mmCIF file of C-alpha atoms in Angstrom:
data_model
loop_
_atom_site.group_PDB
_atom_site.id
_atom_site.type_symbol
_atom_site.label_atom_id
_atom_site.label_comp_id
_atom_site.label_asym_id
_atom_site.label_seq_id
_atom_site.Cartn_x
_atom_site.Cartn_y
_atom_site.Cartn_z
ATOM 1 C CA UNK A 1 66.493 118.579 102.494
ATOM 2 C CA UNK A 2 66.937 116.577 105.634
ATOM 3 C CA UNK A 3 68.062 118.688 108.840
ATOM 4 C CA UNK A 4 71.477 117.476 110.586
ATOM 5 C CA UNK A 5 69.891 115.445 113.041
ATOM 6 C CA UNK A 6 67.825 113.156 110.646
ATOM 7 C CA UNK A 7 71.187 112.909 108.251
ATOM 8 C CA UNK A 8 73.012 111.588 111.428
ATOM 9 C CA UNK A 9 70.131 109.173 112.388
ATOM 10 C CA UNK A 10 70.075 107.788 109.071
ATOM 11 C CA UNK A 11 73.530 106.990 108.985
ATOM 12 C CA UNK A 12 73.516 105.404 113.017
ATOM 13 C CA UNK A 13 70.865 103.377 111.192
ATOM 14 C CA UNK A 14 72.348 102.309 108.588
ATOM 15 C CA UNK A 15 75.817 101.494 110.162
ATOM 16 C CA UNK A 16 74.385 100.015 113.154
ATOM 17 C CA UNK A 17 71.508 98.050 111.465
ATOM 18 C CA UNK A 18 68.962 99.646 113.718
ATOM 19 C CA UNK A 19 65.354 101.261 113.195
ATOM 20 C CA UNK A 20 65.888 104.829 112.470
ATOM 21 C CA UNK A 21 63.521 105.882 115.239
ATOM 22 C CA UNK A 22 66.639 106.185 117.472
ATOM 23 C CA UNK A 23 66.653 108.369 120.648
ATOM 24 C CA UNK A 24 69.054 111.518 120.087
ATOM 25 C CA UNK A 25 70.816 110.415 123.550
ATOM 26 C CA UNK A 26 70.907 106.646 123.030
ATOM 27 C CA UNK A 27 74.725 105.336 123.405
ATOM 28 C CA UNK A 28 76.100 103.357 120.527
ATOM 29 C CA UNK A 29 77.809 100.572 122.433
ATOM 30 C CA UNK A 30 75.361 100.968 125.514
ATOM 31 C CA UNK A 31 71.743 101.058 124.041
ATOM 32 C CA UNK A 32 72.538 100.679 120.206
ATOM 33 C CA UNK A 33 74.734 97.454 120.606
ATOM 34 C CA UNK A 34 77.944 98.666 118.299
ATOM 35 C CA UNK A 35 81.070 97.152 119.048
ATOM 36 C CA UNK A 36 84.491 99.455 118.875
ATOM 37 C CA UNK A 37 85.031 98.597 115.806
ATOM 38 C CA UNK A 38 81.352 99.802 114.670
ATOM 39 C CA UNK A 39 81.927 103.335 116.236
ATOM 40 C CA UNK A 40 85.449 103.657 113.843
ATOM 41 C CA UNK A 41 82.934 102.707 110.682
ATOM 42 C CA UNK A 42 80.348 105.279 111.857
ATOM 43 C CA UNK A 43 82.534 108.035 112.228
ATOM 44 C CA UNK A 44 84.164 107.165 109.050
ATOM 45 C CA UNK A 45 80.530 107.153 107.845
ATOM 46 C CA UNK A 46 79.566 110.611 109.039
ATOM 47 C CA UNK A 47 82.806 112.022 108.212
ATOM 48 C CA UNK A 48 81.567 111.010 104.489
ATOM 49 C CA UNK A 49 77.864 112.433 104.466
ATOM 50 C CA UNK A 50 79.342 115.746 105.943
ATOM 51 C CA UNK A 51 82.601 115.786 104.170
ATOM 52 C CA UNK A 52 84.759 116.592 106.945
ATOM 53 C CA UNK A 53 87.701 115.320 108.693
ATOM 54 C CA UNK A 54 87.206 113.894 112.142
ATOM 55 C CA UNK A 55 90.689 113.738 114.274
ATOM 56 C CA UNK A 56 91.543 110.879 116.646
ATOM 57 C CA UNK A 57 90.794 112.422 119.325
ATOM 58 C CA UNK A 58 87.778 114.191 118.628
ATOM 59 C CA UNK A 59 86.353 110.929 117.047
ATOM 60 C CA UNK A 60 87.058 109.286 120.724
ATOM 61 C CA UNK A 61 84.282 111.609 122.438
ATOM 62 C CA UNK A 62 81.654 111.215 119.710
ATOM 63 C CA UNK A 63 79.967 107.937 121.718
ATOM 64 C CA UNK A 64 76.318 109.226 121.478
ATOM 65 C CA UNK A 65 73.883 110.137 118.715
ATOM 66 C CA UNK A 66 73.339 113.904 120.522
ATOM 67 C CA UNK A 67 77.049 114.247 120.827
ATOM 68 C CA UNK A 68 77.194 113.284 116.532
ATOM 69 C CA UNK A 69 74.711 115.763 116.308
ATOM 70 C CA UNK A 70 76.272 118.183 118.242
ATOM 71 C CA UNK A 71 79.668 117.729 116.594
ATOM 72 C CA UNK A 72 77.981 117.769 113.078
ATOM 73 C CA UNK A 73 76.775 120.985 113.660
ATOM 74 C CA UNK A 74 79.640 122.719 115.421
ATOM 75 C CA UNK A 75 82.421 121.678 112.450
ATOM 76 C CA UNK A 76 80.280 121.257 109.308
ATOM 77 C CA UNK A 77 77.493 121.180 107.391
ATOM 78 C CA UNK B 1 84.278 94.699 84.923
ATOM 79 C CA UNK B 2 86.648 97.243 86.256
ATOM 80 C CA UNK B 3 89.592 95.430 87.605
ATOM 81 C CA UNK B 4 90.602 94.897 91.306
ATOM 82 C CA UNK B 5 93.621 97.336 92.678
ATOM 83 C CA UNK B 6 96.798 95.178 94.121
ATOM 84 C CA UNK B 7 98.867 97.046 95.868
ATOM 85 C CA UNK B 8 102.615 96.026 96.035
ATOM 86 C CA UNK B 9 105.406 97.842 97.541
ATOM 87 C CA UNK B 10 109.070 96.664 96.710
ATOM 88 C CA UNK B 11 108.293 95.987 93.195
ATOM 89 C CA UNK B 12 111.016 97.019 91.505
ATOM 90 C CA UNK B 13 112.642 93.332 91.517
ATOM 91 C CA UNK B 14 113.352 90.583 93.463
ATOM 92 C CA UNK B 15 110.426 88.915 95.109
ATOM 93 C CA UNK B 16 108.188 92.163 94.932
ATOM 94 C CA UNK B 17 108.270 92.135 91.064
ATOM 95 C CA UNK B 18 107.661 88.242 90.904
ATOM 96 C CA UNK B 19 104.366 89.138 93.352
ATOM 97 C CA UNK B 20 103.323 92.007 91.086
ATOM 98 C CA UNK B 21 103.732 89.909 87.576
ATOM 99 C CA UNK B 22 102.123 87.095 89.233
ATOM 100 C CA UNK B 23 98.801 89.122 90.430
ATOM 101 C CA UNK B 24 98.997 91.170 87.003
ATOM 102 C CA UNK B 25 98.294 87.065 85.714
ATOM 103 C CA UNK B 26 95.400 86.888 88.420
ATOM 104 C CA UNK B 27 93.901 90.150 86.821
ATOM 105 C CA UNK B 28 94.767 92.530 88.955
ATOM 106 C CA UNK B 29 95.553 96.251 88.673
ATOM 107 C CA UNK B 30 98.955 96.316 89.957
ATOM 108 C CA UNK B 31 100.569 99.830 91.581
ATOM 109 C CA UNK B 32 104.364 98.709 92.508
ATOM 110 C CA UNK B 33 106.015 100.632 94.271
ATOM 111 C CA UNK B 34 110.242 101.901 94.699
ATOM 112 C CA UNK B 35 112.095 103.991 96.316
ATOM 113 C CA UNK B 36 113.183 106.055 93.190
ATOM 114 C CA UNK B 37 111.994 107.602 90.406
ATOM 115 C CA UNK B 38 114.289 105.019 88.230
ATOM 116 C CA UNK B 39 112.764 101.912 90.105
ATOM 117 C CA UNK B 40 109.129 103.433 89.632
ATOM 118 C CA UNK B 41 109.525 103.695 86.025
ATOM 119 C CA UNK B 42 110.887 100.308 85.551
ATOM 120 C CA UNK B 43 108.183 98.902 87.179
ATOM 121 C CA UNK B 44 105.728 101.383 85.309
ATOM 122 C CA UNK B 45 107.590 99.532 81.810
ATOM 123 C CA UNK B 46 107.297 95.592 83.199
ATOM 124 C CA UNK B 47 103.986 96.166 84.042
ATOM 125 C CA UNK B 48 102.613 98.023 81.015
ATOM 126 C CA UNK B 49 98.874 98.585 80.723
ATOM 127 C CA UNK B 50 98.529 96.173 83.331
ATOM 128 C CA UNK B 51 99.668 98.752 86.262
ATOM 129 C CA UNK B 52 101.813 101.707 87.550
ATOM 130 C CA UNK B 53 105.354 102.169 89.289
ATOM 131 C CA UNK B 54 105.131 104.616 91.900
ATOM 132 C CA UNK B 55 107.665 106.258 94.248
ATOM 133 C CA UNK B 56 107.094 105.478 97.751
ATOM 134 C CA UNK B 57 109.059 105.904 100.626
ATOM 135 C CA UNK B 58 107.290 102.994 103.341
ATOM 136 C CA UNK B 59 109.406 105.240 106.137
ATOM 137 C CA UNK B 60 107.584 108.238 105.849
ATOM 138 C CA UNK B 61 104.345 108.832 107.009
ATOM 139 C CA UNK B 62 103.927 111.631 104.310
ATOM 140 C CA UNK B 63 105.229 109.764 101.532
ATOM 141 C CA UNK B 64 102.346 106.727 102.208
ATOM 142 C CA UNK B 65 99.426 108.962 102.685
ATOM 143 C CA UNK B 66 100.461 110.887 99.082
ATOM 144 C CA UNK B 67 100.524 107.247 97.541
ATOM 145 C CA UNK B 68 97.538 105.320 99.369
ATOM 146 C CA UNK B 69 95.707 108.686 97.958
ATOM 147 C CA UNK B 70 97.149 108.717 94.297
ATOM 148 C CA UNK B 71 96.121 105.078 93.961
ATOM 149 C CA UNK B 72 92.409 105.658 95.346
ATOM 150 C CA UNK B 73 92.016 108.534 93.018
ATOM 151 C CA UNK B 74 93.374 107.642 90.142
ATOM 152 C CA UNK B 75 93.008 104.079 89.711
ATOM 153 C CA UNK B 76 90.554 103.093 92.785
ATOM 154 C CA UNK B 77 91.249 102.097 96.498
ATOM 155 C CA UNK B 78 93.308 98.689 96.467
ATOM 156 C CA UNK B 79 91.674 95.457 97.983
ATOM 157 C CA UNK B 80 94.834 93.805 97.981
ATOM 158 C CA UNK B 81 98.061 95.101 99.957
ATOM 159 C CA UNK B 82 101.143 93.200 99.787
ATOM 160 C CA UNK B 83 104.056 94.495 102.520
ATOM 161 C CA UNK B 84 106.929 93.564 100.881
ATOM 162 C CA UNK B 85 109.171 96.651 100.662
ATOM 163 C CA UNK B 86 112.509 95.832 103.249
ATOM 164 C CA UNK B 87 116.043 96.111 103.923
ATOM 165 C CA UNK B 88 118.893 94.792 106.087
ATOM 166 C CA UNK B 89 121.379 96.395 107.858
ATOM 167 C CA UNK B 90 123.224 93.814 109.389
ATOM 168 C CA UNK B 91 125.686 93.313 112.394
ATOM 169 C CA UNK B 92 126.559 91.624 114.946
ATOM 170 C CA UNK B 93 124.650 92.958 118.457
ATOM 171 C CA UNK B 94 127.735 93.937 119.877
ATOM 172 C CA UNK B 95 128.214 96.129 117.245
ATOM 173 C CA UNK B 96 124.765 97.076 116.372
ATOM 174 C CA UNK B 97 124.521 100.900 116.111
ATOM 175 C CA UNK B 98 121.079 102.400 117.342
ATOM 176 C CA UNK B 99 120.340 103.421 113.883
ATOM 177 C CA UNK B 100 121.073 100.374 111.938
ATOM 178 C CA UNK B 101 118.480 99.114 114.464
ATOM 179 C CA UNK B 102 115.964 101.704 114.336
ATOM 180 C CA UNK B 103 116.287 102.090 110.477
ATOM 181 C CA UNK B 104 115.236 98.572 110.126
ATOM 182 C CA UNK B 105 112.445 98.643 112.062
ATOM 183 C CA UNK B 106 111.287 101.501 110.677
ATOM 184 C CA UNK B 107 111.542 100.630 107.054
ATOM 185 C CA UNK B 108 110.276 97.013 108.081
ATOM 186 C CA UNK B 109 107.796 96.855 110.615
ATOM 187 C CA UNK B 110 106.548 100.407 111.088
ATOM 188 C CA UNK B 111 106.037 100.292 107.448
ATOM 189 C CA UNK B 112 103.894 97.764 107.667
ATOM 190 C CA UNK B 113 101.332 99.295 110.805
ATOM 191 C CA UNK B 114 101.431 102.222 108.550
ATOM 192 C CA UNK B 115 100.479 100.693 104.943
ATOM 193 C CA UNK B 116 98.125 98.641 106.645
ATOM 194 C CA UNK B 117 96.049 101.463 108.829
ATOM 195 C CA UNK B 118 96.314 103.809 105.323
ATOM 196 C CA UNK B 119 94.677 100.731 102.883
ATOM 197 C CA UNK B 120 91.752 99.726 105.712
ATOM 198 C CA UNK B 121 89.675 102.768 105.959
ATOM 199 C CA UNK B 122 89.089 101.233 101.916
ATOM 200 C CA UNK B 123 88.814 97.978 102.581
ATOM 201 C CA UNK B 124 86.441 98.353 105.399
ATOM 202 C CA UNK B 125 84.063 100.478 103.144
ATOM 203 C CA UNK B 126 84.524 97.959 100.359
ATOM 204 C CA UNK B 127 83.727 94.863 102.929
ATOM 205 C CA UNK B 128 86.519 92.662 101.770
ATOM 206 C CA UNK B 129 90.297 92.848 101.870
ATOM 207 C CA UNK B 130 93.491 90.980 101.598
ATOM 208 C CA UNK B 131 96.779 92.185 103.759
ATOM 209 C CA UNK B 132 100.014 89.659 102.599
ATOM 210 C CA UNK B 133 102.986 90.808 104.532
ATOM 211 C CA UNK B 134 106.350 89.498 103.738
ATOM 212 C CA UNK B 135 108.428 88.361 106.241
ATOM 213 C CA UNK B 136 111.352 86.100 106.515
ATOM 214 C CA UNK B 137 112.281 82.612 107.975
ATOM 215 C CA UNK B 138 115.072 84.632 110.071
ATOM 216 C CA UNK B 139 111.759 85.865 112.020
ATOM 217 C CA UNK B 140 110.968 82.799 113.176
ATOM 218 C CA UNK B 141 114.040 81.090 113.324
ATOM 219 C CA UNK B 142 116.589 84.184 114.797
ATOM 220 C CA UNK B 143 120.107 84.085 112.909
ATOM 221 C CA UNK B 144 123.231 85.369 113.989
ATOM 222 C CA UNK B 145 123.928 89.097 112.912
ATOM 223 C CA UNK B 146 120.378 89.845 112.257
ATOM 224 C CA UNK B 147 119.136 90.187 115.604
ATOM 225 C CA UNK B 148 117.071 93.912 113.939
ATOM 226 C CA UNK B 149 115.847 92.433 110.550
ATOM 227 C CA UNK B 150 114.494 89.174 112.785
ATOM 228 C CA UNK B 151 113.000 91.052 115.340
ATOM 229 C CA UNK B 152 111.069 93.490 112.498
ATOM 230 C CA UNK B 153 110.120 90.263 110.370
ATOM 231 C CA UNK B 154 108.797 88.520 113.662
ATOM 232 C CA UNK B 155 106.824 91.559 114.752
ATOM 233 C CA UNK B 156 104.831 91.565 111.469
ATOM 234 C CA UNK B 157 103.183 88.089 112.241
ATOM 235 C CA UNK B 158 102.560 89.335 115.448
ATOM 236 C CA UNK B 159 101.024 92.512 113.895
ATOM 237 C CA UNK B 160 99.077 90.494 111.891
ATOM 238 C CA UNK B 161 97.029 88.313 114.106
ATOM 239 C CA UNK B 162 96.556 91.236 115.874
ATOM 240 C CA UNK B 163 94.306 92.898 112.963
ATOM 241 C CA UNK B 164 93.118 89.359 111.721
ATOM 242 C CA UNK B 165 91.448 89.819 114.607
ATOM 243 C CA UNK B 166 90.095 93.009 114.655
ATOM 244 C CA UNK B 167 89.371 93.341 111.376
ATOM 245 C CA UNK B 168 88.104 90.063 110.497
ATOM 246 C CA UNK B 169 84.340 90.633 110.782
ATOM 247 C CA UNK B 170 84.349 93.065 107.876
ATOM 248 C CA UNK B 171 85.826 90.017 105.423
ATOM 249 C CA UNK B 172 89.423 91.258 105.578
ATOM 250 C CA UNK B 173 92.370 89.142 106.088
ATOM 251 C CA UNK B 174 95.953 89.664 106.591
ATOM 252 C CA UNK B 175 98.243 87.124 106.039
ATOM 253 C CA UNK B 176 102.080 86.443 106.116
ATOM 254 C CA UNK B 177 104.463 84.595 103.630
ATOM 255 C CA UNK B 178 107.570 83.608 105.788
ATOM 256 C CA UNK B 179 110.044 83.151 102.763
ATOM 257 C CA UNK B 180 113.131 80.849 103.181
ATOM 258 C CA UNK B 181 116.589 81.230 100.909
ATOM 259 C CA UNK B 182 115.738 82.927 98.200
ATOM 260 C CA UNK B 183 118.067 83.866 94.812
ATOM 261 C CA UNK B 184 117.483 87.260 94.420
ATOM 262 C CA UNK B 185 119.929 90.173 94.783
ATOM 263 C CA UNK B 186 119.308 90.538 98.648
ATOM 264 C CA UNK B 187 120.960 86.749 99.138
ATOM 265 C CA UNK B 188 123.586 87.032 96.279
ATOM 266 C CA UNK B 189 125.276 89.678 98.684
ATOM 267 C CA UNK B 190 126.065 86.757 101.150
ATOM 268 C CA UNK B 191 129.012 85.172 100.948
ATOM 269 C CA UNK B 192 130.058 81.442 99.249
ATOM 270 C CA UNK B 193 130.622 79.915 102.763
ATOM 271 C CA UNK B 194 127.293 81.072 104.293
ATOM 272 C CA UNK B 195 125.364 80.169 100.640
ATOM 273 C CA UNK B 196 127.096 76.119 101.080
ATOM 274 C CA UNK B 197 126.608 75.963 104.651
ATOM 275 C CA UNK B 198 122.360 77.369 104.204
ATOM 276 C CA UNK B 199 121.983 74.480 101.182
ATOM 277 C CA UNK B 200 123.004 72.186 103.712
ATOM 278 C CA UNK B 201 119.897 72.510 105.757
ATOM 279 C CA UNK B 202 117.346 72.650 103.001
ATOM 280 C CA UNK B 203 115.813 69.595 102.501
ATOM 281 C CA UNK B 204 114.824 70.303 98.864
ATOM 282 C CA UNK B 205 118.514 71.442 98.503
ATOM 283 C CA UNK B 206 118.010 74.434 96.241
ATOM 284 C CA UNK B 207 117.719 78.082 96.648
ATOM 285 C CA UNK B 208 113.995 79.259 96.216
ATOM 286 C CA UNK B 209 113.240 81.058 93.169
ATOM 287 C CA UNK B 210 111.127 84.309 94.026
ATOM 288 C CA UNK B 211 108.109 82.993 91.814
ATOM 289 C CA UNK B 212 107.636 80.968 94.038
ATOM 290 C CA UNK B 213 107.174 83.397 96.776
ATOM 291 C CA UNK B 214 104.652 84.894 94.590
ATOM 292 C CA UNK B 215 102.803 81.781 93.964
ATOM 293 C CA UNK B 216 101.929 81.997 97.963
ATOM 294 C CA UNK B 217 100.808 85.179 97.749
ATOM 295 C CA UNK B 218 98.691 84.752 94.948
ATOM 296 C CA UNK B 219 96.907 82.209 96.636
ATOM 297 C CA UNK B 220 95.995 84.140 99.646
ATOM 298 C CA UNK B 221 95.238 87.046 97.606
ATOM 299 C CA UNK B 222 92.639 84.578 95.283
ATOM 300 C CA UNK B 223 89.186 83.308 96.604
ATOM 301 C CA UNK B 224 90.396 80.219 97.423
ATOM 302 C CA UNK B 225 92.000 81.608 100.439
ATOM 303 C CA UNK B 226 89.155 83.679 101.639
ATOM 304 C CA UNK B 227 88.844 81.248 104.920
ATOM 305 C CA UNK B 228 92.384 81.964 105.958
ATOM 306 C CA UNK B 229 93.855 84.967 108.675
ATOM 307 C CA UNK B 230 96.434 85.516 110.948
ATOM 308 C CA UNK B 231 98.187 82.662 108.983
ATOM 309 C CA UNK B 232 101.891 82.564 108.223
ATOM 310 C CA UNK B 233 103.163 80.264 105.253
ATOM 311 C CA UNK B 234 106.384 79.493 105.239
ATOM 312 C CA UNK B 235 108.210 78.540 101.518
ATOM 313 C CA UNK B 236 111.591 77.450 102.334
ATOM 314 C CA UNK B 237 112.082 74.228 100.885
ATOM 315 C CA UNK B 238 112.340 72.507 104.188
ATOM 316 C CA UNK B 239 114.743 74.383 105.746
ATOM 317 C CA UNK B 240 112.352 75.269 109.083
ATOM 318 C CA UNK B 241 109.376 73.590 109.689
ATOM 319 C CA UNK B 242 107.640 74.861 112.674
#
């Protein structure tokens, strides 16, 4: 059983088509090279592998892999 | 093979159910959609194992989200989407009440920003997608005492090369059908003077027949088409040609 944080790199990987030896603060658009539409996919992605529902606005402020992380563990499992 | 899921609101008759029998030939699984419970269940009979009628109100939020969800569920999340579903309330702009204006583009165009947004979180997880809106000749053309329905049929080609290109790196397209003068119960309401002096100006001098709508459609919904966005096809027999 992967912890939260390798769950969420796995899927930044996958989404982003990057190695999954990512840096927990690395931006998506800034360092991992997603566009906006990339970051609507990856939330959609995470809101899969966690089974929750991520609003609008909360979505909006997710823009790093620490910030996934932190959001992953504060509202699900 | 499981079949595809073609989504079709409108579909109780007129150019709607000529679009839904049509992609029911191109072997889709076709959900049409009504207003009522009646129109749902006559579409549920025409299209027989083939698909399902459901009741869907395109002006409330609620009413798409229930639907968009039923479909995904029960028979899988549709790749194709056409926005066909619309209405006129017409006047003259003097005389244009503010809710024979809002109602219009509320059942027309917001319809369509709201079908569209509900079908893509699908599409974009299935990498491929086909949006076909429906919109008129008027939209492009303006006519007199439809200064709401024009408006709402012009802002869906708008709309749509708007998300052709946003969306159009994940292989999904969205696509317009401008139909001309079609026979269909929406035109027989016009009267004789208005019906002679529209034949007039169609070069192939003949109403359309709503097949023929669906003809359009089924080509953009088909392979063939996969090259093509933010397009609008106009079938009018002549009668604009921009």
């Amino acid at each position: 059983m992967s912890n939260i944080e390798e769950r969420v790199k796995k899927i930044v990987a996958e989404q982003l088509g990057v190695k999954e030896d990512i840096a927990t603060d690395a931006s998506f658009v800034d360092d991992l090279g997603a566009d906006s539409l990339d970051t609507v996919e990856l939330v959609m992605a995470l809101e899969e592998e966690f089974e929750c529902e991520i609003p609008d606005d909360e979505a909006e402020k997710i823009t790093t892999v620490q910030q996934a992380i932190d959001y992953v563990e504060k509202n699900a499992q | 093979m499981t079949k595809q899921v073609a989504l079709v609101t409108g579909a109780s008759r007129g150019i709607g159910r000529a679009i839904a029998e049509r992609l029911v030939e191109d072997g889709f699984f076709v959900v049409g959609t009504a207003t009522s419970d009646n129109g749902a269940d006559s579409i549920s009979a025409y299209l027989g194992e083939n698909g399902k009628g459901l009741k869907l109100d395109v002006a409330n939020p609620e009413s798409i989200a229930e639907v968009v969800k039923t479909v995904s569920d029960e028979y899988g999340a549709p790749t194709v989407l056409v926005n066909n579903a619309g209405i006129t309330r017409d006047n003259l702009l003097m005389r244009m009440k503010d809710d024979e204006w809002d109602e219009i583009i509320n059942t027309n165009l917001t319809s369509v920003f709201r079908m569209s947004k509900a079908v893509l979180r699908g599409m974009m997880k299935a990498k491929t997608g086909r949006i076909i809106n429906i919109s008129s000749v008027v939209g492009a053309t303006g006519n007199a005492g439809q200064a709401n329905y024009a408006a709402a049929k012009a802002g869906m080609i708008g709309f749509a090369k708007s998300m052709a290109k946003e969306v159009g790196s994940r292989n999904i397209t969205i696509n317009t059908v401008a139909p001309g003068f079609i026979d269909t119960d929406m035109t027989k309401e016009l009267g004789d003077d208005i019906k002679n002096s529209l034949l007039a100006s169609i070069p192939l001098a003949r109403l359309g027949e709503a097949r023929e709508i669906a003809h359009a459609v089924s080509f953009l919904a088909s392979e063939g088409a996969a090259y093509i966005t933010g397009e609008t096809i106009h079938v009018n027999g002549g009668m604009f040609m921009p």
